[in-house]
Coordinates of C-alpha atoms in Angstrom, one line a residue:
Chain A
M1 CA 136.5 -96.4 92.1
L2 CA 135.7 -97.2 95.7
T3 CA 137.0 -94.4 97.9
Q4 CA 139.9 -95.0 100.2
E5 CA 137.5 -94.7 103.2
N6 CA 135.2 -97.4 101.8
L7 CA 138.2 -99.7 101.0
K8 CA 139.3 -99.3 104.6
K9 CA 135.8 -100.2 105.8
I10 CA 135.9 -103.4 103.8
E11 CA 139.4 -104.2 105.1
A12 CA 138.3 -103.6 108.7
L13 CA 135.6 -106.3 108.3
K14 CA 138.1 -109.0 107.4
I15 CA 138.7 -109.8 111.0
Q16 CA 135.1 -111.0 111.4
F17 CA 135.4 -114.0 109.0
P18 CA 137.8 -116.8 108.3
D19 CA 137.3 -116.3 104.6
T20 CA 137.2 -113.1 102.5
K21 CA 134.3 -114.5 100.4
S22 CA 132.1 -113.7 103.3
L23 CA 132.7 -110.0 102.6
T24 CA 130.8 -110.2 99.3
I25 CA 127.5 -109.0 100.7
P26 CA 129.0 -106.4 103.1
A27 CA 131.3 -105.1 100.3
L28 CA 128.3 -104.7 97.9
H29 CA 126.4 -102.8 100.6
I30 CA 129.4 -100.4 101.0
A31 CA 129.7 -100.1 97.2
Q32 CA 126.0 -99.3 96.9
S33 CA 126.2 -96.7 99.6
Q34 CA 128.8 -94.9 97.4
Y35 CA 127.4 -95.4 93.9
G36 CA 123.7 -95.7 94.7
W37 CA 123.5 -98.9 92.7
I38 CA 125.5 -101.9 91.6
S39 CA 126.7 -101.8 88.0
E40 CA 128.5 -104.7 86.3
E41 CA 131.6 -102.5 86.6
T42 CA 131.1 -102.4 90.4
M43 CA 130.6 -106.1 90.6
K44 CA 134.0 -106.6 88.9
E45 CA 135.6 -104.0 91.1
A46 CA 134.3 -105.8 94.2
A47 CA 135.6 -109.1 92.9
H48 CA 139.0 -107.6 92.4
V49 CA 139.0 -106.0 95.9
L50 CA 138.0 -109.3 97.5
N51 CA 140.0 -111.5 95.2
V52 CA 137.1 -113.7 94.3
P53 CA 135.8 -114.6 90.8
E54 CA 133.7 -112.0 89.1
S55 CA 131.1 -114.6 88.4
H56 CA 130.7 -115.2 92.1
V57 CA 130.0 -111.5 92.8
I58 CA 127.6 -111.3 89.8
G59 CA 125.8 -114.3 91.1
V60 CA 125.4 -112.8 94.6
A61 CA 124.5 -109.3 93.5
T62 CA 121.7 -110.5 91.3
F63 CA 120.3 -112.8 93.9
Y64 CA 119.6 -110.2 96.6
T65 CA 116.9 -107.7 95.9
M66 CA 118.4 -104.9 98.0
F67 CA 121.2 -104.4 95.4
N68 CA 119.9 -102.1 92.7
K69 CA 120.9 -103.4 89.4
K70 CA 120.1 -100.2 87.7
P71 CA 120.5 -96.6 88.8
V72 CA 117.9 -95.1 91.2
G73 CA 117.0 -91.6 92.0
K74 CA 118.4 -89.6 95.0
Y75 CA 115.5 -90.9 97.0
H76 CA 114.5 -94.5 96.5
I77 CA 110.9 -94.9 97.6
Q78 CA 110.0 -98.6 98.3
V79 CA 106.4 -99.2 99.1
C80 CA 105.6 -102.4 100.9
T81 CA 102.6 -104.1 99.2
N82 CA 102.6 -107.4 101.1
V83 CA 99.5 -108.6 102.9
S84 CA 99.3 -106.5 106.0
C85 CA 100.0 -103.4 104.0
Q86 CA 97.7 -104.6 101.2
L87 CA 94.8 -104.9 103.6
L88 CA 95.3 -101.3 104.6
G89 CA 95.5 -99.8 101.2
A90 CA 99.1 -100.2 100.0
E91 CA 98.0 -100.3 96.4
K92 CA 96.4 -96.9 96.7
I93 CA 99.5 -95.5 98.4
S94 CA 101.6 -96.7 95.5
E95 CA 99.2 -95.4 92.9
Y96 CA 99.1 -92.0 94.7
I97 CA 102.8 -91.6 94.7
C98 CA 103.1 -92.7 91.0
K99 CA 100.4 -90.2 90.0
K100 CA 102.1 -87.4 92.1
L101 CA 105.5 -88.0 90.6
N102 CA 104.1 -88.9 87.2
I103 CA 106.0 -92.1 86.9
K104 CA 105.2 -95.8 86.9
V105 CA 106.4 -98.4 89.5
G106 CA 110.1 -99.1 88.7
E107 CA 110.7 -95.8 87.1
T108 CA 112.7 -92.7 88.0
T109 CA 111.6 -89.1 87.7
A110 CA 113.3 -87.1 84.9
D111 CA 115.2 -85.0 87.4
K112 CA 116.6 -88.2 88.9
I113 CA 115.2 -87.3 92.4
F114 CA 112.8 -90.1 92.9
T115 CA 112.5 -93.8 92.1
I116 CA 109.5 -95.8 93.1
S117 CA 109.5 -99.6 93.7
E118 CA 107.0 -102.0 95.2
V119 CA 108.7 -104.4 97.6
E120 CA 108.0 -107.3 99.8
C121 CA 107.3 -107.2 103.5
L122 CA 109.6 -104.9 105.4
G123 CA 108.7 -106.1 108.9
S124 CA 106.6 -103.1 109.7
C125 CA 103.1 -104.8 109.6
G126 CA 101.8 -103.2 112.8
T127 CA 102.3 -99.7 111.3
A128 CA 100.9 -100.4 107.9
P129 CA 100.7 -99.1 105.3
M130 CA 104.4 -98.2 105.1
M131 CA 107.3 -97.4 102.8
Q132 CA 111.0 -97.1 103.0
V133 CA 112.8 -94.1 101.6
N134 CA 116.5 -94.8 101.4
N135 CA 117.3 -96.0 104.9
D136 CA 114.3 -94.6 106.7
Y137 CA 110.9 -96.2 107.4
H138 CA 107.8 -94.1 107.0
E139 CA 104.9 -95.7 108.7
N140 CA 101.1 -95.4 109.1
L141 CA 101.0 -93.6 105.8
T142 CA 98.3 -91.3 104.7
T143 CA 98.1 -89.1 101.5
E144 CA 98.8 -86.0 103.7
K145 CA 101.9 -87.6 105.2
I146 CA 103.1 -88.5 101.7
D147 CA 102.5 -84.9 100.4
K148 CA 104.4 -83.5 103.3
L149 CA 107.3 -85.9 102.9
L150 CA 107.7 -85.5 99.2
Q151 CA 107.6 -81.7 99.6
E152 CA 110.4 -81.9 102.3
L153 CA 112.5 -84.2 100.1
K154 CA 112.4 -82.0 97.1
Chain B
M1 CA 98.1 -119.5 133.7
S2 CA 96.2 -116.9 131.6
D3 CA 96.4 -114.6 134.6
F4 CA 100.1 -114.2 134.0
T5 CA 100.5 -110.5 133.0
E6 CA 104.2 -109.8 133.5
K7 CA 106.1 -108.6 130.5
L8 CA 109.4 -110.5 130.5
L9 CA 111.0 -109.6 127.2
L10 CA 109.6 -106.1 126.8
P11 CA 109.1 -104.8 130.4
E12 CA 107.9 -101.2 130.7
I13 CA 111.1 -99.8 132.1
P14 CA 112.2 -96.5 130.5
N15 CA 115.5 -96.5 128.7
L16 CA 116.1 -100.2 129.2
H17 CA 118.1 -100.2 126.0
N18 CA 120.8 -98.2 127.9
I19 CA 123.4 -100.6 129.4
D20 CA 123.4 -98.8 132.8
V21 CA 119.7 -99.0 133.1
Y22 CA 119.8 -102.6 132.1
E23 CA 122.4 -103.4 134.7
Q24 CA 120.4 -101.6 137.4
N25 CA 117.5 -104.0 136.5
S26 CA 119.6 -107.1 137.2
G27 CA 121.1 -107.0 133.7
Y28 CA 124.0 -109.3 133.0
Q29 CA 123.5 -111.1 136.4
A30 CA 122.5 -114.2 134.5
L31 CA 125.7 -114.2 132.6
R32 CA 127.7 -113.8 135.8
K33 CA 125.8 -116.7 137.3
V34 CA 126.3 -118.9 134.2
L35 CA 130.1 -118.3 134.2
E36 CA 130.2 -120.1 137.5
M37 CA 128.3 -123.1 136.2
T38 CA 129.5 -125.9 133.8
P39 CA 128.3 -125.5 130.2
D40 CA 126.3 -128.8 130.6
A41 CA 124.5 -127.5 133.6
V42 CA 123.4 -124.5 131.6
I43 CA 122.1 -126.7 128.8
D44 CA 120.2 -128.7 131.5
V45 CA 118.5 -125.7 132.9
V46 CA 117.4 -124.6 129.4
K47 CA 116.2 -128.2 128.7
K48 CA 114.2 -128.3 131.9
S49 CA 112.6 -124.9 131.2
N50 CA 111.1 -126.5 128.1
L51 CA 111.9 -123.4 126.0
K52 CA 110.8 -123.8 122.4
G53 CA 112.2 -121.9 119.4
R54 CA 110.4 -118.8 118.5
G55 CA 111.2 -118.8 114.8
G56 CA 108.3 -121.0 113.8
A57 CA 109.4 -124.6 114.2
C58 CA 109.0 -124.7 118.0
F59 CA 112.1 -126.9 118.3
P60 CA 113.2 -127.4 122.0
T61 CA 116.1 -125.0 122.5
G62 CA 118.0 -127.0 125.1
L63 CA 117.9 -130.1 122.9
K64 CA 119.2 -128.2 119.9
W65 CA 122.1 -126.9 122.0
S66 CA 122.9 -130.4 123.2
F67 CA 123.5 -131.5 119.5
M68 CA 126.6 -129.4 119.4
P69 CA 129.8 -131.5 119.9
K70 CA 131.4 -131.1 123.3
Q71 CA 134.9 -131.4 121.9
S72 CA 135.7 -130.0 118.5
S73 CA 139.0 -129.3 116.8
K74 CA 137.1 -126.7 114.7
P75 CA 135.7 -123.4 115.9
K76 CA 132.0 -123.4 116.9
Y77 CA 129.5 -120.7 115.8
L78 CA 126.2 -119.3 116.9
C79 CA 123.9 -117.5 114.4
A80 CA 121.2 -115.4 115.9
N81 CA 118.4 -115.2 113.4
G82 CA 116.9 -111.7 113.1
D83 CA 116.1 -111.9 109.4
E84 CA 112.4 -111.4 110.3
G85 CA 111.2 -111.7 106.8
E86 CA 108.0 -113.6 107.4
P87 CA 105.1 -111.3 106.4
G88 CA 103.1 -110.4 109.5
T89 CA 106.2 -110.6 111.7
F90 CA 107.7 -107.5 113.4
K91 CA 108.7 -108.6 116.9
D92 CA 112.5 -108.9 116.9
R93 CA 112.9 -105.3 116.0
Q94 CA 111.1 -104.5 119.3
I95 CA 113.8 -106.4 121.2
F96 CA 116.6 -104.6 119.2
E97 CA 115.0 -101.3 120.0
F98 CA 113.8 -101.7 123.6
N99 CA 115.7 -104.5 125.2
P100 CA 118.8 -105.3 123.1
H101 CA 121.0 -106.2 126.1
L102 CA 118.6 -109.0 127.1
F103 CA 119.2 -110.5 123.6
I104 CA 123.0 -110.0 123.9
E105 CA 123.1 -111.6 127.3
G106 CA 121.0 -114.5 126.1
S107 CA 123.4 -115.0 123.1
L108 CA 126.4 -114.9 125.4
I109 CA 124.9 -117.5 127.7
S110 CA 124.1 -119.7 124.7
A111 CA 127.7 -119.2 123.4
Y112 CA 129.1 -120.2 126.8
A113 CA 126.9 -123.3 127.0
M114 CA 128.0 -124.5 123.6
G115 CA 131.6 -123.3 123.6
V116 CA 131.0 -120.9 120.8
Q117 CA 133.8 -118.5 119.7
V118 CA 131.9 -116.2 117.3
I119 CA 128.2 -115.1 117.3
Y120 CA 126.8 -113.7 114.1
V121 CA 123.6 -111.7 114.3
Y122 CA 121.9 -111.9 111.0
I123 CA 119.6 -109.0 110.6
R124 CA 117.6 -108.1 107.5
G125 CA 119.4 -105.3 105.6
E126 CA 116.4 -103.0 105.5
Y127 CA 116.5 -102.7 109.3
V128 CA 119.2 -100.0 109.2
K129 CA 117.8 -98.2 112.2
W130 CA 117.7 -101.4 114.3
I131 CA 121.1 -102.6 113.1
N132 CA 122.5 -99.3 114.4
L133 CA 120.6 -99.6 117.7
L134 CA 121.9 -103.1 118.3
Q135 CA 125.5 -102.2 117.2
K136 CA 125.5 -99.4 119.8
A137 CA 124.4 -101.9 122.5
I138 CA 127.0 -104.4 121.4
D139 CA 129.7 -101.7 121.5
D140 CA 128.6 -100.8 125.1
A141 CA 128.7 -104.5 126.1
Y142 CA 132.2 -104.8 124.6
A143 CA 133.3 -101.8 126.6
K144 CA 132.1 -103.4 129.8
K145 CA 133.9 -106.7 129.1
Y146 CA 130.7 -108.7 128.6
I147 CA 131.8 -109.6 125.1
G148 CA 135.3 -110.2 123.7
K149 CA 138.4 -111.8 125.2
K150 CA 138.3 -113.2 128.7
I151 CA 134.8 -112.1 129.5
L152 CA 134.5 -110.7 133.0
G153 CA 137.9 -112.1 133.8
T154 CA 137.2 -115.7 133.1
N155 CA 138.7 -117.9 130.3
F156 CA 135.5 -117.6 128.2
S157 CA 136.0 -115.5 125.1
T158 CA 133.5 -114.8 122.3
E159 CA 133.0 -112.2 119.6
M160 CA 129.7 -110.8 118.4
Y161 CA 129.2 -109.4 114.9
I162 CA 126.1 -108.1 113.1
F163 CA 125.7 -109.4 109.5
P164 CA 123.2 -107.3 107.6
G165 CA 121.2 -109.3 105.0
A166 CA 120.4 -107.9 101.6
G167 CA 116.7 -108.6 100.9
A168 CA 116.0 -112.3 100.6
Y169 CA 113.2 -113.9 102.6
I170 CA 114.9 -117.3 102.1
C171 CA 117.8 -116.2 104.3
G172 CA 115.6 -116.6 107.3
E173 CA 115.9 -120.4 106.6
E174 CA 118.9 -121.5 108.7
S175 CA 121.0 -123.1 106.1
S176 CA 120.4 -120.3 103.6
L177 CA 121.4 -117.9 106.4
M178 CA 124.7 -119.7 106.7
N179 CA 125.3 -119.6 103.0
S180 CA 124.6 -115.9 103.0
I181 CA 127.2 -115.4 105.8
E182 CA 129.6 -117.4 103.8
G183 CA 129.1 -114.8 101.0
D184 CA 127.0 -116.9 98.7
R185 CA 123.5 -116.8 97.2
G186 CA 121.0 -117.8 99.9
Y187 CA 120.4 -121.4 98.7
P188 CA 119.1 -123.8 101.4
R189 CA 121.3 -126.8 102.0
V190 CA 120.2 -130.4 102.1
K191 CA 119.9 -131.9 105.6
P192 CA 121.6 -134.0 106.9
P193 CA 124.3 -133.1 107.6
F194 CA 122.7 -130.8 110.3
P195 CA 124.3 -127.5 111.2
A196 CA 125.5 -128.8 114.6
Q197 CA 127.8 -131.1 112.8
N198 CA 128.4 -129.2 109.6
G199 CA 127.4 -125.6 109.6
L200 CA 129.3 -122.4 108.8
W201 CA 132.5 -123.3 106.9
G202 CA 131.9 -126.9 107.8
C203 CA 132.1 -126.2 111.5
P204 CA 129.6 -126.9 114.3
T205 CA 126.9 -124.2 114.2
T206 CA 123.6 -123.5 116.0
I207 CA 121.0 -121.1 114.7
N208 CA 118.5 -119.6 117.2
N209 CA 115.9 -116.9 116.8
I210 CA 116.4 -113.5 118.4
E211 CA 113.3 -113.9 120.6
T212 CA 114.4 -117.5 121.7
L213 CA 117.8 -116.3 122.9
S214 CA 116.2 -113.3 124.7
N215 CA 114.3 -115.7 126.9
V216 CA 117.5 -117.4 128.2
P217 CA 118.6 -114.8 130.8
L218 CA 115.1 -114.9 132.4
I219 CA 115.3 -118.7 132.7
I220 CA 118.7 -118.5 134.3
N221 CA 117.8 -115.8 136.8
R222 CA 114.4 -117.1 137.8
G223 CA 114.7 -120.8 137.3
A224 CA 113.6 -123.4 134.8
E225 CA 110.7 -124.5 137.0
W226 CA 109.3 -121.0 137.2
Y227 CA 109.6 -120.6 133.5
S228 CA 108.1 -123.9 132.6
K229 CA 104.9 -123.0 134.4
I230 CA 104.2 -119.8 132.4
G231 CA 101.3 -120.3 129.9
E232 CA 100.9 -123.6 128.2
P233 CA 103.2 -126.2 129.8
K234 CA 104.1 -127.8 126.4
H235 CA 105.0 -124.4 125.0
P236 CA 105.9 -122.3 128.0
G237 CA 106.7 -118.6 128.3
T238 CA 105.4 -115.4 126.8
L239 CA 105.3 -114.7 123.1
L240 CA 105.6 -111.5 121.3
F241 CA 102.4 -111.5 119.3
G242 CA 102.5 -109.1 116.4
I243 CA 99.0 -108.3 115.3
S244 CA 98.2 -106.5 112.0
G245 CA 95.5 -106.0 109.4
H246 CA 92.0 -104.8 110.1
V247 CA 92.3 -104.2 113.9
N248 CA 92.0 -100.9 115.7
K249 CA 95.3 -101.2 117.6
P250 CA 97.8 -103.2 115.7
G251 CA 101.2 -103.8 117.3
V252 CA 103.2 -106.2 119.4
Y253 CA 101.7 -107.6 122.6
E254 CA 103.7 -109.8 124.9
L255 CA 101.3 -112.4 126.4
P256 CA 101.7 -115.9 127.8
T257 CA 101.3 -118.8 125.4
G258 CA 97.8 -120.2 125.4
T259 CA 96.2 -116.7 125.4
L260 CA 92.9 -116.7 123.6
L261 CA 93.1 -115.4 120.0
T262 CA 89.8 -113.5 120.6
D263 CA 91.4 -111.8 123.7
I264 CA 94.4 -110.7 121.5
I265 CA 92.1 -109.3 118.9
Y266 CA 89.4 -107.8 121.0
K267 CA 91.0 -107.1 124.4
Y268 CA 94.4 -106.0 123.3
A269 CA 94.2 -105.0 119.7
G270 CA 91.0 -103.0 120.2
G271 CA 88.7 -105.2 118.0
V272 CA 88.1 -105.0 114.3
R273 CA 87.9 -101.7 112.5
D274 CA 84.4 -100.3 112.1
N275 CA 83.1 -103.2 114.2
K276 CA 83.1 -105.5 111.2
K277 CA 83.0 -109.3 111.5
I278 CA 86.1 -111.3 110.9
K279 CA 86.4 -113.2 107.7
A280 CA 89.7 -114.9 108.3
V281 CA 92.8 -114.9 110.5
I282 CA 96.3 -115.9 109.7
P283 CA 97.6 -117.0 113.1
G284 CA 101.4 -117.1 112.9
G285 CA 102.8 -115.3 109.9
S286 CA 102.1 -115.8 106.2
S287 CA 103.2 -119.4 106.1
T288 CA 100.6 -120.7 108.5
K289 CA 97.2 -122.1 107.6
W290 CA 94.2 -119.7 107.8
I291 CA 91.4 -119.9 110.3
R292 CA 87.9 -118.8 109.3
G293 CA 86.3 -116.0 111.3
E294 CA 83.5 -118.3 112.5
E295 CA 86.2 -120.7 114.0
I296 CA 88.1 -118.3 116.2
D297 CA 86.1 -118.6 119.4
G298 CA 88.2 -120.7 121.9
V299 CA 91.3 -120.8 119.8
R300 CA 94.3 -120.7 122.1
M301 CA 97.6 -119.3 120.8
D302 CA 100.2 -122.0 121.5
S303 CA 101.9 -124.8 119.4
E304 CA 99.7 -127.5 120.9
A305 CA 96.3 -125.9 120.7
L306 CA 96.7 -124.7 117.1
K307 CA 97.4 -128.2 115.9
A308 CA 93.8 -129.0 116.5
Y309 CA 92.9 -126.3 113.9
D310 CA 95.4 -127.8 111.5
T311 CA 97.6 -124.8 111.7
S312 CA 100.6 -123.6 113.8
I313 CA 101.9 -120.8 116.0
G314 CA 104.6 -119.9 113.5
T315 CA 106.2 -116.6 114.4
G316 CA 103.1 -115.3 116.3
G317 CA 102.4 -112.8 113.6
I318 CA 98.6 -112.6 113.5
I319 CA 96.9 -111.0 110.4
V320 CA 93.2 -110.2 110.8
M321 CA 90.9 -109.8 107.7
D322 CA 87.5 -108.3 108.0
D323 CA 84.5 -109.6 106.2
D324 CA 84.9 -107.2 103.3
T325 CA 88.2 -108.7 102.4
D326 CA 88.7 -110.4 99.0
V327 CA 90.5 -113.5 100.2
L328 CA 91.6 -114.5 96.7
K329 CA 93.3 -111.1 96.3
V330 CA 95.1 -111.6 99.6
L331 CA 96.0 -115.2 98.6
A332 CA 97.3 -114.1 95.2
R333 CA 99.5 -111.4 96.9
L334 CA 100.9 -114.0 99.3
I335 CA 101.7 -116.5 96.5
H336 CA 103.2 -113.7 94.5
F337 CA 105.5 -113.2 97.5
Y338 CA 106.5 -116.9 97.6
H339 CA 107.1 -116.9 93.8
H340 CA 109.3 -113.9 94.1
E341 CA 111.2 -115.2 97.1
S342 CA 111.7 -118.8 95.9
C343 CA 115.4 -119.2 95.6
G344 CA 114.9 -121.2 92.4
Q345 CA 116.8 -124.3 93.5
C346 CA 114.0 -126.8 93.6
T347 CA 111.7 -127.2 90.6
P348 CA 108.4 -127.8 92.5
C349 CA 108.7 -124.5 94.4
R350 CA 110.3 -122.4 91.6
E351 CA 107.7 -123.4 88.9
G352 CA 104.8 -124.4 91.2
C353 CA 104.6 -121.0 93.0
G354 CA 104.4 -119.3 89.6
W355 CA 101.7 -121.7 88.4
M356 CA 99.7 -121.2 91.6
E357 CA 99.9 -117.4 91.2
K358 CA 98.6 -117.7 87.6
I359 CA 95.7 -119.9 88.5
I360 CA 94.6 -117.7 91.4
K361 CA 94.8 -114.6 89.2
R362 CA 92.6 -116.4 86.7
F363 CA 89.9 -116.6 89.3
I364 CA 90.3 -112.9 90.3
A365 CA 89.9 -112.0 86.6
G366 CA 86.8 -114.1 86.5
E367 CA 88.5 -116.5 84.1
G368 CA 88.8 -119.5 86.3
K369 CA 87.3 -122.9 85.6
L370 CA 85.7 -125.1 88.2
E371 CA 88.4 -127.8 87.6
D372 CA 91.1 -125.1 88.2
I373 CA 90.3 -125.4 92.0
D374 CA 91.5 -128.9 92.0
L375 CA 94.4 -128.1 89.7
L376 CA 95.5 -125.5 92.2
L377 CA 95.2 -127.9 95.0
N378 CA 97.1 -130.5 93.0
V379 CA 100.0 -128.1 92.4
A380 CA 100.1 -127.1 96.1
N381 CA 100.1 -130.8 97.2
N382 CA 103.0 -131.5 94.8
I383 CA 105.1 -128.7 96.2
E384 CA 104.5 -129.7 99.8
G385 CA 107.2 -132.0 101.1
N386 CA 109.1 -132.1 97.8
T387 CA 111.6 -129.3 98.3
V388 CA 114.9 -128.9 100.1
C389 CA 113.6 -126.3 102.5
A390 CA 110.2 -125.3 104.0
L391 CA 109.6 -122.4 101.7
G392 CA 107.7 -124.8 99.4
D393 CA 105.6 -126.0 102.2
A394 CA 105.0 -122.4 103.3
A395 CA 103.7 -121.5 99.9
A396 CA 101.5 -124.6 99.7
W397 CA 99.9 -124.4 103.1
P398 CA 98.0 -121.1 102.7
V399 CA 96.7 -122.3 99.3
Q400 CA 95.5 -125.6 100.7
S401 CA 93.8 -124.0 103.6
V402 CA 92.1 -121.3 101.6
I403 CA 90.7 -123.9 99.2
K404 CA 89.5 -125.9 102.1
K405 CA 88.0 -123.1 104.1
F406 CA 86.9 -120.7 101.4
R407 CA 86.1 -122.9 98.4
E408 CA 83.0 -120.9 97.7
E409 CA 85.1 -117.9 97.0
F410 CA 86.7 -119.7 94.1
E411 CA 83.4 -121.1 92.9
K412 CA 81.8 -117.7 92.9
R413 CA 84.5 -116.5 90.5
V414 CA 84.1 -119.4 88.1
R415 CA 83.2 -118.3 84.6
K416 CA 80.1 -119.5 82.7
I417 CA 79.7 -122.9 84.4
P418 CA 76.7 -122.7 86.8
I419 CA 77.6 -123.7 90.3
E420 CA 74.7 -126.1 90.8
K421 CA 76.3 -128.3 88.1
K422 CA 78.7 -129.9 90.5
Y423 CA 82.1 -130.7 89.1
V424 CA 83.5 -134.1 89.9
P425 CA 87.3 -134.2 89.6
P426 CA 89.0 -137.0 87.7
P427 CA 90.4 -139.7 90.0
H428 CA 94.1 -138.7 89.7
L429 CA 93.2 -135.2 91.0
I430 CA 91.4 -136.4 94.1
V431 CA 93.7 -135.7 97.0
E432 CA 92.8 -136.7 100.5
K433 CA 95.3 -134.5 102.2
V434 CA 93.1 -131.5 102.4

């Protein structure tokens, strides 16, 4: 169940739009911040809260890649592999992290601490290669930086 | 006017993001000035300045504003587009971080000129840091009565809300962006009707890029004539050029339009890493056609000059590749992106992007056939112009240009067939476009 606080957050956004359907994406963001991912249960819950059809919320949640359709670890590592990062070794960055965590792209570590994904351009091309961990950007990556970060996060 | 060195959008003033510092540097003076003008007079000034949109299409901003109905029984909306999803583009976040009030002021002036009641700022959802920075600036502007009811004591009222996206490149397309705000999947709409008639919730709507709106206060403060003389007259002003790839000092450089591409690469971005030669340059974000390294001398970065090279200024996101780059691998990555980001609405784009990716990967694996080059071109040509929005074109253009400019890279990867035995394509595959 969404917390009272999160329900209030959704309610507070209603003033911004003439139609509650517009709250679909904001509500899913809020739900994901609570649950870490968007399950089918969550989609149904959001539909109920917004009073829109479940099929609508499912359609939206599955369209947008930021909504995790399966559980992720405590830290979701998203490595940009688009062109500017690719040119500066994004593939190696991704391989390095996978090797270090002993998982493949798209997988979560057994202790549920880390998930690694490869993603499209995150708008950080001037500081490539880069990755996003939860809400934070980590730029100009080197293996030393990754070692240090993963150590800190553990 | 290549001697114009002033930084208009990102001046080097410490703490300019702070509303007090912004005000001390003539911040919100343009808004005060505008509130004493008629809305039509404001649109006229922007028209005279010849400001062109910075999102890639270079559409004249003043003209776009004039499409909005003067009288409307329905509310009117402005969407500020900060989706910034085009690979190679990272400029709007600089404005959010270092000069957010310039953008806010520009949006308010735009809202006044068009009689807009609500401004939605659509920002890609991954930009959490920049969303928070802009929200702080908006809150400060509300507190000082620059936004909200009866702005600065006048009868002009407008609200400003940030709408975070959720990871869909297509939502940078204006009609997808509106569908996204309406709470739907980001499917582009068929045009006409155009947003100025039938936009958000069927109401008159204008969509402008963040950088475009940020230019407006400067035009109001210093005059349309002054602005129209900066850089290339047909595409005046400064641009936030984002340069990335194999250069020593990647980053965003604010320079007048018409600046030499070689100056941006060598003078500002510190040249190519390890002093290597340049193999290719993508001049304006991933959707623009490539330029070969041998061609870059004399290329000027503005909408007019780039037409001569069969490419465009796009978002000003320059990607430089050194001569050790495997251009097919880069192209494959790019097409993978378009395949992934195709919304799936139009068959040519949804299916075609996947086919193109498969064919390019065949060459990378050394499995390509000589006739596959023309097959690839044929697929690209059949996507171009046959889709609801420009994503299809954006996927086709890099493919067309790489085949045109780096055909030998494909031929080198062809399996078994010797290159000297020249392949003649069947008549139905001969396309004159490229």
